[in-house]
PDB file of N, CA, C and O in Angstrom:
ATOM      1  N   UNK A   1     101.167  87.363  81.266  1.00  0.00           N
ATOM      2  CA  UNK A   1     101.499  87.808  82.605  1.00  0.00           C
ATOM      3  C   UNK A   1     102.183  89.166  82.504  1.00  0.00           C
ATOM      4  O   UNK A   1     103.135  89.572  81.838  1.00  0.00           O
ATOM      5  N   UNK A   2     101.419  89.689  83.340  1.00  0.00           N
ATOM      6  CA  UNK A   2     102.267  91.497  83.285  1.00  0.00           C
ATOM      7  C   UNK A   2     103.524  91.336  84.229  1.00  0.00           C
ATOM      8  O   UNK A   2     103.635  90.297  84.879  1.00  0.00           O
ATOM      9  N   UNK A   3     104.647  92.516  84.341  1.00  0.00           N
ATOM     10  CA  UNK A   3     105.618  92.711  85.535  1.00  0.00           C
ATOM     11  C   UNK A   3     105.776  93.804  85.267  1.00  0.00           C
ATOM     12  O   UNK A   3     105.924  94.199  84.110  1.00  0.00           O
ATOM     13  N   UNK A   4     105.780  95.033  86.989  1.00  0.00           N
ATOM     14  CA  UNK A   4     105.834  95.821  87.228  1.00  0.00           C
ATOM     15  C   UNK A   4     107.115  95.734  88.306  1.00  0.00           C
ATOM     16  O   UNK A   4     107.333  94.799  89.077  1.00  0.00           O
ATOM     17  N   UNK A   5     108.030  97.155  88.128  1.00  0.00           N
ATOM     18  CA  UNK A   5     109.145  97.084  88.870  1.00  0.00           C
ATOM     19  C   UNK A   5     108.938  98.475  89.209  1.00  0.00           C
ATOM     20  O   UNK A   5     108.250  99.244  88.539  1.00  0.00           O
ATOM     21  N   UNK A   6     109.583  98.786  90.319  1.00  0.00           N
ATOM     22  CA  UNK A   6     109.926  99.707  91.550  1.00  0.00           C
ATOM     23  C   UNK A   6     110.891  99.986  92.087  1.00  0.00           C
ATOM     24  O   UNK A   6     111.631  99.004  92.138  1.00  0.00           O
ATOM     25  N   UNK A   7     111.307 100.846  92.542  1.00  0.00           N
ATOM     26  CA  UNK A   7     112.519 101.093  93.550  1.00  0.00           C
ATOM     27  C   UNK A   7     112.282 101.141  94.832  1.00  0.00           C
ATOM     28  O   UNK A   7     111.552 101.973  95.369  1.00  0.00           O
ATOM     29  N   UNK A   8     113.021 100.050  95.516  1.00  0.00           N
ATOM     30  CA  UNK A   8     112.893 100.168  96.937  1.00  0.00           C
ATOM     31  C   UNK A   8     113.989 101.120  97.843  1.00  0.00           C
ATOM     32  O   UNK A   8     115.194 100.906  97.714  1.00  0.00           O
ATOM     33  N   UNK A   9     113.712 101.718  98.363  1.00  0.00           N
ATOM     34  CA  UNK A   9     114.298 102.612  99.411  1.00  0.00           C
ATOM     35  C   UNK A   9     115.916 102.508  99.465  1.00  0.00           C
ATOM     36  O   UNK A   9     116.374 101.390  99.700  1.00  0.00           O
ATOM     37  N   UNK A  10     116.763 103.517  99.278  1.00  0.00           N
ATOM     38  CA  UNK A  10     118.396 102.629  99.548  1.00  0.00           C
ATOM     39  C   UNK A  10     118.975 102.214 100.670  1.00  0.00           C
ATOM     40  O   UNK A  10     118.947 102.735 101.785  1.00  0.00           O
ATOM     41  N   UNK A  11     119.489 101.268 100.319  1.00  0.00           N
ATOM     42  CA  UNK A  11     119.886 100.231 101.591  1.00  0.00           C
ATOM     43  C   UNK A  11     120.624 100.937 102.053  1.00  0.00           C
ATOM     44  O   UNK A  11     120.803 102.022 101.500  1.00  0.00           O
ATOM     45  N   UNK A  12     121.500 100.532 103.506  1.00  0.00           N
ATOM     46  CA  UNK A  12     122.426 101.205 103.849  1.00  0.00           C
ATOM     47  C   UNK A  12     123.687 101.789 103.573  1.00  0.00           C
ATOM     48  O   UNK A  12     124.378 102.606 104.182  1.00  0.00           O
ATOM     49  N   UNK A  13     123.849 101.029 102.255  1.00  0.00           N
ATOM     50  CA  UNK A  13     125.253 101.233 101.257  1.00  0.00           C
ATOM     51  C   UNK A  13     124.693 102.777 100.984  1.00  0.00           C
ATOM     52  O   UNK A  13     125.488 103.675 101.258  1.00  0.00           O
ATOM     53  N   UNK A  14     123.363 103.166 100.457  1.00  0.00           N
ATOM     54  CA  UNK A  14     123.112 104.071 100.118  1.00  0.00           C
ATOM     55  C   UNK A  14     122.381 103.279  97.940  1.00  0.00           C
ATOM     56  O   UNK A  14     122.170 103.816  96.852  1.00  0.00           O
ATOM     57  N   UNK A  15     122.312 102.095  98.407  1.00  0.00           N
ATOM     58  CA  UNK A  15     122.307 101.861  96.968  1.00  0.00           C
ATOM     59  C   UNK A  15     121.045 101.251  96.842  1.00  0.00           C
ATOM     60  O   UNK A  15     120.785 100.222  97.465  1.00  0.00           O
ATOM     61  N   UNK A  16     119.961 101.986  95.831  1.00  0.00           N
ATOM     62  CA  UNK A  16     118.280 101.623  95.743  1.00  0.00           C
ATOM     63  C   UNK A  16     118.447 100.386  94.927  1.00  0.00           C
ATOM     64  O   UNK A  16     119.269 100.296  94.015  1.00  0.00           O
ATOM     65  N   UNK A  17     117.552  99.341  95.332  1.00  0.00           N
ATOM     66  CA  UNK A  17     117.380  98.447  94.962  1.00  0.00           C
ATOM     67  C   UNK A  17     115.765  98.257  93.871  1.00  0.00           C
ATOM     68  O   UNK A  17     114.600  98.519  94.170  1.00  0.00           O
ATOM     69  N   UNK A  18     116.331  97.724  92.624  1.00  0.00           N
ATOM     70  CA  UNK A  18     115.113  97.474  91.521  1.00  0.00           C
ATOM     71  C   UNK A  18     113.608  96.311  91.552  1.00  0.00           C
ATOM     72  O   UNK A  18     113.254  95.677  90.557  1.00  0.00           O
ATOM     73  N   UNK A  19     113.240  96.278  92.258  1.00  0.00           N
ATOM     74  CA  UNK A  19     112.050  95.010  92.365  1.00  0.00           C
ATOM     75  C   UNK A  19     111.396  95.095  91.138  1.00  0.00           C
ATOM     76  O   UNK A  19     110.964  96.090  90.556  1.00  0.00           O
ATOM     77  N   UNK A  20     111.378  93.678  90.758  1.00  0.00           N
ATOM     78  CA  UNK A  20     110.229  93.779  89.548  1.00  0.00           C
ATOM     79  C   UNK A  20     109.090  92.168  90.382  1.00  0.00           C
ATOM     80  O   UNK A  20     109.469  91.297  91.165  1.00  0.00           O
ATOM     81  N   UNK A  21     108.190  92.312  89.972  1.00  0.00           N
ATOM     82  CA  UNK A  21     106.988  91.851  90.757  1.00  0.00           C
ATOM     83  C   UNK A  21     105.911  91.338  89.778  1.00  0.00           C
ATOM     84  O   UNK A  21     105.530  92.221  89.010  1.00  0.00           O
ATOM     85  N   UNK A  22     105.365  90.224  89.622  1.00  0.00           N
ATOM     86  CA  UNK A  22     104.587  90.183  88.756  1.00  0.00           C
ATOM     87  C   UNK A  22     103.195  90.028  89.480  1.00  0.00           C
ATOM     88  O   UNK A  22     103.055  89.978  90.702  1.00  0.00           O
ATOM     89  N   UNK A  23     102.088  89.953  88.455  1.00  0.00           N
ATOM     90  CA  UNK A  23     100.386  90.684  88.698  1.00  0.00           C
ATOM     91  C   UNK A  23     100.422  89.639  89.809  1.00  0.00           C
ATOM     92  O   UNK A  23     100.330  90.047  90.967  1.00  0.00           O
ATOM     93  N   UNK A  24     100.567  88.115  89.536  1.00  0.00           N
ATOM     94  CA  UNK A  24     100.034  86.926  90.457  1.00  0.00           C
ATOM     95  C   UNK A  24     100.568  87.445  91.856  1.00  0.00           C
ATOM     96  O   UNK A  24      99.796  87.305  92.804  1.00  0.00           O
ATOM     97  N   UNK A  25     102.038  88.141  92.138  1.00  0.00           N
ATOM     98  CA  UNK A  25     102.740  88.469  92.959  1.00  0.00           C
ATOM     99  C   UNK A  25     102.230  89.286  93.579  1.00  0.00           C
ATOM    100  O   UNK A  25     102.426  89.068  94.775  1.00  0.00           O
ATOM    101  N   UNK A  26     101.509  90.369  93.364  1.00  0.00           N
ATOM    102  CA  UNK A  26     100.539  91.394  93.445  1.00  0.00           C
ATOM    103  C   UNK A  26      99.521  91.186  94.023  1.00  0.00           C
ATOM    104  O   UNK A  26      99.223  91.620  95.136  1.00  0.00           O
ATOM    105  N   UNK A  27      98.507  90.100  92.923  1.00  0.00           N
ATOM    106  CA  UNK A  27      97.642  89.744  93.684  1.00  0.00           C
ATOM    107  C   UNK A  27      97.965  89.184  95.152  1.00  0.00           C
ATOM    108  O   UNK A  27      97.677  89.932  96.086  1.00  0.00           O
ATOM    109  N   UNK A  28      98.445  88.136  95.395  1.00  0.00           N
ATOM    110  CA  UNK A  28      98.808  87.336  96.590  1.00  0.00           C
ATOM    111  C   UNK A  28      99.226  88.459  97.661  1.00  0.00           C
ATOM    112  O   UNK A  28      98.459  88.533  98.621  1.00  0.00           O
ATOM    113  N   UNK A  29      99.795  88.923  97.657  1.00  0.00           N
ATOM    114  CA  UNK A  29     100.169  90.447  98.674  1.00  0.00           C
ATOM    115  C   UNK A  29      99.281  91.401  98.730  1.00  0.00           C
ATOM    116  O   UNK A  29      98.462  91.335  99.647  1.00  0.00           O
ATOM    117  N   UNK A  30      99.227  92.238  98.023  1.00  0.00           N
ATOM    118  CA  UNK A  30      98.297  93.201  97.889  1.00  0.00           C
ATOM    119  C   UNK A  30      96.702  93.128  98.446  1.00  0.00           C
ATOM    120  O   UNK A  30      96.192  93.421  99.528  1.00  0.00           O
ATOM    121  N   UNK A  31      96.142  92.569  97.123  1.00  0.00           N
ATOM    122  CA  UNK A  31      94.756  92.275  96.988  1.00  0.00           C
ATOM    123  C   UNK A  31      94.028  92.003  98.529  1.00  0.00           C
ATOM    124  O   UNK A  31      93.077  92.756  98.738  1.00  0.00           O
ATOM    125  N   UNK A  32      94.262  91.287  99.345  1.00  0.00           N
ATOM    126  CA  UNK A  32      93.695  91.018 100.451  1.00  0.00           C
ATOM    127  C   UNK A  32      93.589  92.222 101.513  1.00  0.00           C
ATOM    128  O   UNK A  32      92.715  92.472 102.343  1.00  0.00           O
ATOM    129  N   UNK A  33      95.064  93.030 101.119  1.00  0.00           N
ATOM    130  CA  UNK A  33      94.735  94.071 102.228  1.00  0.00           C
ATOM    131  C   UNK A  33      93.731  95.366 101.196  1.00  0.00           C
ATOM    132  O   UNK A  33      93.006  96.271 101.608  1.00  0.00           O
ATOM    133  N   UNK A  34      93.978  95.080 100.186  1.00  0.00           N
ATOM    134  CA  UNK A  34      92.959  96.543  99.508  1.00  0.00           C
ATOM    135  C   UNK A  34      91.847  96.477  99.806  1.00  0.00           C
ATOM    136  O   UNK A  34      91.066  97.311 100.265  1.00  0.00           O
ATOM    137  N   UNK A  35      91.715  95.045  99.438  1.00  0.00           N
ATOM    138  CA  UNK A  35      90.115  94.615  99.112  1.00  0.00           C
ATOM    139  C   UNK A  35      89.191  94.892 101.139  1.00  0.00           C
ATOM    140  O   UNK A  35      88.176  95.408 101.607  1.00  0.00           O
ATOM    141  N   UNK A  36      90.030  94.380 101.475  1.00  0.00           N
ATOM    142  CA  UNK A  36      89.611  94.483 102.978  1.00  0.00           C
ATOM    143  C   UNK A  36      89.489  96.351 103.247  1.00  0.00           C
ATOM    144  O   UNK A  36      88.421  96.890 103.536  1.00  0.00           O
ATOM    145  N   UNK A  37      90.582  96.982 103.104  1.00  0.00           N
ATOM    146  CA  UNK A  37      90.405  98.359 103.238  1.00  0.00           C
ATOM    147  C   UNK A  37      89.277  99.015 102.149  1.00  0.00           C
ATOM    148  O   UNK A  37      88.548  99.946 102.491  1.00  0.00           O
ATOM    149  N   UNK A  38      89.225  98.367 100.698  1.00  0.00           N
ATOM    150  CA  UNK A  38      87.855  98.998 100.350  1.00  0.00           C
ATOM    151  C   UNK A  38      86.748  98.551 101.070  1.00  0.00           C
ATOM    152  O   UNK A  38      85.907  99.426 101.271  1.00  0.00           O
ATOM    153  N   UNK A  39      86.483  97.361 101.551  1.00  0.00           N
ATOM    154  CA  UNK A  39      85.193  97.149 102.568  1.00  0.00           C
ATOM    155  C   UNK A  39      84.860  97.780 103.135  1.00  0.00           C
ATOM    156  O   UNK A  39      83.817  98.424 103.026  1.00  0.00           O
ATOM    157  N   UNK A  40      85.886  97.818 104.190  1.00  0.00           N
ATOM    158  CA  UNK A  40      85.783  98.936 105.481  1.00  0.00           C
ATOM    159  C   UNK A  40      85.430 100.124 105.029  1.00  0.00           C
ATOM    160  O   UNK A  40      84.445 100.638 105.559  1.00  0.00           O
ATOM    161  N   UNK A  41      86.104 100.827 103.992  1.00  0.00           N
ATOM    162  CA  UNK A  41      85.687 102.137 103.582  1.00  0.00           C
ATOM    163  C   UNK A  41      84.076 102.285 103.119  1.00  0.00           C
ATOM    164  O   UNK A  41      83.265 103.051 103.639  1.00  0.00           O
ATOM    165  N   UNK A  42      83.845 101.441 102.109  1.00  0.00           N
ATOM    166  CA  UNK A  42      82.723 101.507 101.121  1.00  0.00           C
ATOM    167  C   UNK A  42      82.135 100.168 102.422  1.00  0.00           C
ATOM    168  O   UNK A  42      82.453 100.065 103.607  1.00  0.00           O
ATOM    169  N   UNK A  43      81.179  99.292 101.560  1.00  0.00           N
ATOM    170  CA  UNK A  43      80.389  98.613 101.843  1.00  0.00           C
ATOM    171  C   UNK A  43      80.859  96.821 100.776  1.00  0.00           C
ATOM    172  O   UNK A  43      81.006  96.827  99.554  1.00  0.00           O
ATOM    173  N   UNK A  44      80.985  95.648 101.579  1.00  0.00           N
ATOM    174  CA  UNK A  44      81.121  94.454 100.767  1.00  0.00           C
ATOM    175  C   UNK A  44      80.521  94.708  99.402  1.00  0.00           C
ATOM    176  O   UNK A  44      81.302  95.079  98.525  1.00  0.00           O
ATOM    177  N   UNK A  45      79.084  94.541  99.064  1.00  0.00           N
ATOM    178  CA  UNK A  45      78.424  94.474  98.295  1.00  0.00           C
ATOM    179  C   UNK A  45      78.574  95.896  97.532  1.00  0.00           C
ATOM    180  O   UNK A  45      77.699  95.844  96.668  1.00  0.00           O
ATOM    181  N   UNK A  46      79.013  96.717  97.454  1.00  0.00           N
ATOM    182  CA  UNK A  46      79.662  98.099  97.131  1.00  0.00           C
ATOM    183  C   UNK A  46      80.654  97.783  95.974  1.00  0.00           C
ATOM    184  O   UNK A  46      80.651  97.950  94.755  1.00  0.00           O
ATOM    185  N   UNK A  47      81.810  97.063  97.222  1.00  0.00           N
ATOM    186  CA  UNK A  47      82.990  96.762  96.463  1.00  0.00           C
ATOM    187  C   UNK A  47      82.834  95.945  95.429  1.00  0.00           C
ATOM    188  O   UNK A  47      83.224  96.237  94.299  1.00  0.00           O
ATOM    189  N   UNK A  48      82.110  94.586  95.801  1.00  0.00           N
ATOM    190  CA  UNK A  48      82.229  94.032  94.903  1.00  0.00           C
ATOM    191  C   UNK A  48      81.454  94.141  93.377  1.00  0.00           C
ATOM    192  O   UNK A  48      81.831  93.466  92.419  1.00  0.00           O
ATOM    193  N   UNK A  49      80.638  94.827  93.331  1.00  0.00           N
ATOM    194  CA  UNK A  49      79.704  95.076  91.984  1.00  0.00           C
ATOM    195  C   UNK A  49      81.084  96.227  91.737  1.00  0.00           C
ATOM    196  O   UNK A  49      81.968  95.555  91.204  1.00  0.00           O
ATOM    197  N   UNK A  50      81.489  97.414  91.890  1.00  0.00           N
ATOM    198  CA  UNK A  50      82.116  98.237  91.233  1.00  0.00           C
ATOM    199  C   UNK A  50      83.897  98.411  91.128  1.00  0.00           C
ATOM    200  O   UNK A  50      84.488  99.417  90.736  1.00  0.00           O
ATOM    201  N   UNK A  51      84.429  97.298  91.536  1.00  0.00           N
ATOM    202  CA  UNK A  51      85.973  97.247  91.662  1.00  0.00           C
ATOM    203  C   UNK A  51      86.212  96.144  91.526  1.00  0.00           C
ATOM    204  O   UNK A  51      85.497  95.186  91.817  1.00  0.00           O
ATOM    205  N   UNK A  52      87.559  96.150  90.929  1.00  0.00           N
ATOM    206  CA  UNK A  52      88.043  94.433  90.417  1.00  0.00           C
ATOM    207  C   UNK A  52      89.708  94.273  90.989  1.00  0.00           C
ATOM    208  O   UNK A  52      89.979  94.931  91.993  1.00  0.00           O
ATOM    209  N   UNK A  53      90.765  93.457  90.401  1.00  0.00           N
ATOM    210  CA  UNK A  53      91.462  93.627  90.364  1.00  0.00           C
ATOM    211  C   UNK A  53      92.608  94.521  90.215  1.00  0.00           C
ATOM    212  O   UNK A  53      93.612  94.727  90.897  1.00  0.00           O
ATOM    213  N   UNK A  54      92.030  95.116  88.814  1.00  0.00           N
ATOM    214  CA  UNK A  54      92.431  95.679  88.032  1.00  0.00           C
ATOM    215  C   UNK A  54      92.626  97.736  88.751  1.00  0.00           C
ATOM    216  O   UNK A  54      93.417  98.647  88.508  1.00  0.00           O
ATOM    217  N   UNK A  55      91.842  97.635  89.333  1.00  0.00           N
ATOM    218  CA  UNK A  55      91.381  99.157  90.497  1.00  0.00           C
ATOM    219  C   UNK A  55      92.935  99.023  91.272  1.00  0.00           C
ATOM    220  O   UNK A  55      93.879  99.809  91.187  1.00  0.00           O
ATOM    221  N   UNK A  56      92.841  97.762  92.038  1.00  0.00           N
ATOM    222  CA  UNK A  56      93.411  97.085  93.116  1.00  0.00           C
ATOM    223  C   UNK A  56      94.882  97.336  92.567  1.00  0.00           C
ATOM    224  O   UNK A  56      95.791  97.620  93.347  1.00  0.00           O
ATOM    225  N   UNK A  57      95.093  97.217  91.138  1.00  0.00           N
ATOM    226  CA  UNK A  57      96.630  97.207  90.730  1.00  0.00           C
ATOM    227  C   UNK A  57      97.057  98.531  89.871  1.00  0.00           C
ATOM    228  O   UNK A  57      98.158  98.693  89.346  1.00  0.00           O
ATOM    229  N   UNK A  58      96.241  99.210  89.845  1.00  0.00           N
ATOM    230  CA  UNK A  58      96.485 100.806  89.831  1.00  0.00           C
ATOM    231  C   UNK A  58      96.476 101.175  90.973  1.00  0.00           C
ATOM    232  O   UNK A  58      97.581 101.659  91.216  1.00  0.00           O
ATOM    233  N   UNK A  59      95.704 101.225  91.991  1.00  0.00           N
ATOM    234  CA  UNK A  59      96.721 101.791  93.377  1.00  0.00           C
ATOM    235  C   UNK A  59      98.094 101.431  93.526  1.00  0.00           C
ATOM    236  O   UNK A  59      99.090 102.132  93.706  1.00  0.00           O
ATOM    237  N   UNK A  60      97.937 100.120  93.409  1.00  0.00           N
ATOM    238  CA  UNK A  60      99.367  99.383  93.751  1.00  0.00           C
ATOM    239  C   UNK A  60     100.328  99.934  92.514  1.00  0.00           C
ATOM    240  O   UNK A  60     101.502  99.564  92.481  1.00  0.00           O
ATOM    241  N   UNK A  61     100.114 100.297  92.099  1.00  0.00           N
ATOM    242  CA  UNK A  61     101.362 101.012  90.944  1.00  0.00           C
ATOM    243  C   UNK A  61     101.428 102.817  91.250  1.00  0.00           C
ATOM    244  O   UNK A  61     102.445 103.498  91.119  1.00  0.00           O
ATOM    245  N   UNK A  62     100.558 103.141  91.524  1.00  0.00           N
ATOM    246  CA  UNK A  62     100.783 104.556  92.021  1.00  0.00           C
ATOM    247  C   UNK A  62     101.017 104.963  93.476  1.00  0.00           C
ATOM    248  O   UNK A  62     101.375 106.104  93.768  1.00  0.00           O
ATOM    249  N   UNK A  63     100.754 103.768  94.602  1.00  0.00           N
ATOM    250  CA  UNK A  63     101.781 104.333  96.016  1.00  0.00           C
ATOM    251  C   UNK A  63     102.863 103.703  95.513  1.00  0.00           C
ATOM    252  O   UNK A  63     103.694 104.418  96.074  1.00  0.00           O
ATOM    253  N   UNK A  64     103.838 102.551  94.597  1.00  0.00           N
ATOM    254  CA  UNK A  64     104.921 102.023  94.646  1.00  0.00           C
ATOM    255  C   UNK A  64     105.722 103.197  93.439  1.00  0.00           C
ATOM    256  O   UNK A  64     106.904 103.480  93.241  1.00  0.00           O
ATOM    257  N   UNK A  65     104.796 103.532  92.985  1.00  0.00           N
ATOM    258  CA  UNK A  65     105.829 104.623  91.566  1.00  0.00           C
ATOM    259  C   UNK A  65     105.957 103.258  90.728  1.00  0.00           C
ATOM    260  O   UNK A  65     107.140 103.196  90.397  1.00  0.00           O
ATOM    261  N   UNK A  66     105.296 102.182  90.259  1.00  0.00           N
ATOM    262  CA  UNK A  66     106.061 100.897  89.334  1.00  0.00           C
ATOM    263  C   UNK A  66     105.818 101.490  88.309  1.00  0.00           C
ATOM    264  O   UNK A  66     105.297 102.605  88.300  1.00  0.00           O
ATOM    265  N   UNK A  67     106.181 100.796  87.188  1.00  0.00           N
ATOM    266  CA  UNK A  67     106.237 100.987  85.933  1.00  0.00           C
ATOM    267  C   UNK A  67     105.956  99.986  85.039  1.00  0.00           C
ATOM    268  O   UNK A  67     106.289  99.076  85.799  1.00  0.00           O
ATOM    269  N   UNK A  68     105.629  99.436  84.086  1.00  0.00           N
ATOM    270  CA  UNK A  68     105.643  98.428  83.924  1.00  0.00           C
ATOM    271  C   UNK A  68     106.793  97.652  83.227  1.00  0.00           C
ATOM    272  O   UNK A  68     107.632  98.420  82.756  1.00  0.00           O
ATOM    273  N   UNK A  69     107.085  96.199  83.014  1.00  0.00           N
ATOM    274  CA  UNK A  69     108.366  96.475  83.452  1.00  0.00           C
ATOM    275  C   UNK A  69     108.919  95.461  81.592  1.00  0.00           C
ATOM    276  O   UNK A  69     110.105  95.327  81.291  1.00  0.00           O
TER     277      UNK A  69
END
């Protein structure tokens, strides 16, 4: 199992908070809205022969800035 962590935005103290998140965690959140926004963009049968998960969790690590953790 992989874990990727992030910084979330600072709270009102002014103090950023560390998320660490693992892939299953990822999947379950993520995945449904990518996969749906690659549809819409591309084509079902598009997406699915040329993108996997794995696509799905490199976006998700480059809009969050994660790292792995």
């Amino acid at each position: 199992m992989r874990y990727y962590t992030f910084v979330q935005p600072a709270n009102d103290a002014g103090d950023p908070e560390y998320v660490t998140m693992s892939e299953d965690d990822i999947r379950k959140e993520y995945w449904p809205y990518w996969y749906k926004a690659m549809c819409e963009k591309y084509e079902q049968s598009y997406v699915d022969e040329h993108y996997c998960f794995e696509d799905c969790l490199d976006d998700w690590q480059i809009i969050h800035w994660a790292w792995k953790a």
